[in-house]
Each structure stands twice: as structure tokens, then as C-alpha cells.
PDB file of C-alpha atoms in Angstrom:
ATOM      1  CA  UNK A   1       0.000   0.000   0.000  1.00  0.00           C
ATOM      2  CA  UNK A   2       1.085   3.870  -0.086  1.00  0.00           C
ATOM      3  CA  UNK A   3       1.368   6.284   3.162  1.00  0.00           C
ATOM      4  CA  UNK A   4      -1.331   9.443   2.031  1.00  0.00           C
ATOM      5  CA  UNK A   5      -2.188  12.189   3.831  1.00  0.00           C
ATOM      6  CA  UNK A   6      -5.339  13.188   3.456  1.00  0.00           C
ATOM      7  CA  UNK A   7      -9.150  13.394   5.599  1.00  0.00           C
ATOM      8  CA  UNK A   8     -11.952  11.379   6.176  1.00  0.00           C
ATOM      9  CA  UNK A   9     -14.632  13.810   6.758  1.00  0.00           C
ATOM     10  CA  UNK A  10     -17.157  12.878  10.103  1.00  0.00           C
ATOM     11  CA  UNK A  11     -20.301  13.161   7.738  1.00  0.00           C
ATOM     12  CA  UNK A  12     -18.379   9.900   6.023  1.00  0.00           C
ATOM     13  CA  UNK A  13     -18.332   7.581   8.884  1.00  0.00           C
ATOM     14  CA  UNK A  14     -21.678   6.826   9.290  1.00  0.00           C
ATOM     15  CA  UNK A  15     -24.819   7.893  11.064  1.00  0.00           C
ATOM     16  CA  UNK A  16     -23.483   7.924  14.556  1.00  0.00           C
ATOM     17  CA  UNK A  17     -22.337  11.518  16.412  1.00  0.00           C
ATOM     18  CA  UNK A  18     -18.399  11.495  17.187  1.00  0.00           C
ATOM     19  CA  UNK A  19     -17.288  12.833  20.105  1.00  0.00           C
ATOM     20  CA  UNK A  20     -13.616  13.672  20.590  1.00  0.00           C
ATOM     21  CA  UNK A  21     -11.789  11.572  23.630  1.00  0.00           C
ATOM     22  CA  UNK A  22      -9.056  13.513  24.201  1.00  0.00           C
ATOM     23  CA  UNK A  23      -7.648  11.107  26.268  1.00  0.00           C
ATOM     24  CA  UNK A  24      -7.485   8.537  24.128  1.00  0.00           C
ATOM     25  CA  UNK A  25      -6.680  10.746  21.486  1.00  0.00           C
ATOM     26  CA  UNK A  26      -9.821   8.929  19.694  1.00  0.00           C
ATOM     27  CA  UNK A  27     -13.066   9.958  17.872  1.00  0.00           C
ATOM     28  CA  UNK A  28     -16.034   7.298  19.605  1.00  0.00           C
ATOM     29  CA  UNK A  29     -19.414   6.532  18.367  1.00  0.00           C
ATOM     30  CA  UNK A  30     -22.277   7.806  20.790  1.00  0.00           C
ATOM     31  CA  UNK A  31     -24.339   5.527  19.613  1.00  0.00           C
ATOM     32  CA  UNK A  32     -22.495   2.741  18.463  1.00  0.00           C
ATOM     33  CA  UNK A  33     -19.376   3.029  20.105  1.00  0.00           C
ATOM     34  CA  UNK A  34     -16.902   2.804  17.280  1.00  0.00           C
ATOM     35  CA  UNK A  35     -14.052   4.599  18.115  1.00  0.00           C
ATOM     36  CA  UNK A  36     -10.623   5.478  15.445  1.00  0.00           C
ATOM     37  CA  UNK A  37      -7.830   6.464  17.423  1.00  0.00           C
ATOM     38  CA  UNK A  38      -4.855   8.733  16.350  1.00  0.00           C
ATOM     39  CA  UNK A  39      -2.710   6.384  13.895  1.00  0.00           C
ATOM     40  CA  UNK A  40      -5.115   3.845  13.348  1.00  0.00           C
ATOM     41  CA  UNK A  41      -4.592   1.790   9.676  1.00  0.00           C
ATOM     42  CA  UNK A  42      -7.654   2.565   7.790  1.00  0.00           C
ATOM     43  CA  UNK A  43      -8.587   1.300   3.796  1.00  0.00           C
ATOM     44  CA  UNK A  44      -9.606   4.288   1.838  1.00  0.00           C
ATOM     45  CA  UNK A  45     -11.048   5.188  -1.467  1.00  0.00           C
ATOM     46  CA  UNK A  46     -10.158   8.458  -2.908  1.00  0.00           C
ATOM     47  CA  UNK A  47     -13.018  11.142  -3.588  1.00  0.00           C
ATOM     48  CA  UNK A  48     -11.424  14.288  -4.520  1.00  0.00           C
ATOM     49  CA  UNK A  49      -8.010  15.442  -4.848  1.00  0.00           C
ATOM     50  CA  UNK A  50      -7.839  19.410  -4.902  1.00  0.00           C
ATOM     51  CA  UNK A  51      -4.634  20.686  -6.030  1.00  0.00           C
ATOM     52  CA  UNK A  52      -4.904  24.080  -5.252  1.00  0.00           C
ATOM     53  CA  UNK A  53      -5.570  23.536  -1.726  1.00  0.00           C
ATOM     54  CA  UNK A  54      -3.091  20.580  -2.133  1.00  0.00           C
ATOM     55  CA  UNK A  55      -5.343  18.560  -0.166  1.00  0.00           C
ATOM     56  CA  UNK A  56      -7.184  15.013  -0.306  1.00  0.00           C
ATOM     57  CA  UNK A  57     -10.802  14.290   0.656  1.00  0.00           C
ATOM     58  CA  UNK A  58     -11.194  10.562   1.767  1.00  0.00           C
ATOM     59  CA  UNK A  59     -13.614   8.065   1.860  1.00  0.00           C
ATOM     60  CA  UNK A  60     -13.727   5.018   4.805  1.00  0.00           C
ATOM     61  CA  UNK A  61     -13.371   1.449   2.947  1.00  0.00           C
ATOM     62  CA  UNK A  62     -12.947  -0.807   6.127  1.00  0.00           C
ATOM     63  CA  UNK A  63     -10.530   0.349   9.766  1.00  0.00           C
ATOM     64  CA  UNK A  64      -8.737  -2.936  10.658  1.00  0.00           C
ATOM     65  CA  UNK A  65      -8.426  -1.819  13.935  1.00  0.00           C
ATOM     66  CA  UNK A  66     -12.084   0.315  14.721  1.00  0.00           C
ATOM     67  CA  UNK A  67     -13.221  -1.003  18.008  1.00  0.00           C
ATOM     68  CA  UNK A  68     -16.502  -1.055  19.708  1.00  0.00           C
ATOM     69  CA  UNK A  69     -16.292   0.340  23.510  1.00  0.00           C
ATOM     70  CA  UNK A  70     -18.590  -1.711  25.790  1.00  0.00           C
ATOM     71  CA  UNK A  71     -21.154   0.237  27.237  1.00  0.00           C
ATOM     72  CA  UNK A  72     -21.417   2.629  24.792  1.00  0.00           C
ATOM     73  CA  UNK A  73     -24.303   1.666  22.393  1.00  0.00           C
ATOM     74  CA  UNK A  74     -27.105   2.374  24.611  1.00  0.00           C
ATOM     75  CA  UNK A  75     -29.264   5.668  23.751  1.00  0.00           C
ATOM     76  CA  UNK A  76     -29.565   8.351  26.048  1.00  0.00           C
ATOM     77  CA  UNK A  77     -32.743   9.258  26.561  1.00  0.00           C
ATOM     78  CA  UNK A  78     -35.831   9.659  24.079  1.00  0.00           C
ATOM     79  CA  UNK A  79     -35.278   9.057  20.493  1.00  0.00           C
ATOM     80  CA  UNK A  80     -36.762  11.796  18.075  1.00  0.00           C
TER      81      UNK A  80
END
């Protein structure tokens, strides 16, 4: 594989709400619990490359190492 820079936007990881863990220098799933952690090895797909900005916009294939956190896929209170 190649070493990219580049971002995955939040919108692109699904329909859960991220909240930063500073801590664990980790984005986690409210809902789900997923959590990506600084330096994790993600598969990506390319979705736009804009030179001018010299910047790459990302896409989420598969993260060999996303986790789910136990406890952490229960809702908190009413659903809308």
C-alpha cells in the first residue's frame, strides 16, 4: 500500500455523532461506540483530490483496527 495524507470527513463515517476523547486521542461513536484512534490503519477510497488547496478528501473502505467500547451503544434518553 502507499502512506497518504489526506481526511476522512465525520459526515463519512456513518450515522453515529463522534465525540472527541481527548484522552485517548480517539473519535467514539455515541451511539455505536466505534471509536478510530490517532494512527489507526484505515482502507480508503479516494473522492477528490484538490490541487490548489493541495489537499485530499477521503472516503472510509474498512478500519482494521475500529473497536466497539462496551457500554457505549445504549441511547440516552428519548429518540426523536
Amino acid at each position: 500500500g502507499y502512506f497518504v495524507d489526506g481526511f476522512v470527513p465525520l459526515r463519512a463515517l456513518g450515522d453515529d455523532v463522534f465525540r472527541l476523547d481527548e484522552q485517548l486521542q480517539a473519535l467514539v461513536g455515541e451511539r455505536g461506540g466505534k471509536s478510530y484512534r490517532l494512527g489507526d490503519a484505515l482502507a480508503v477510497r479516494l473522492v477528490e483530490l484538490n490541487e490548489r488547496r493541495r489537499s485530499l478528501e477521503l472516503r472510509l473502505v474498512r478500519a482494521q483496527s475500529a473497536k466497539r467500547r462496551p457500554g457505549r451503544n445504549r441511547r440516552r434518553g428519548p429518540s426523536l
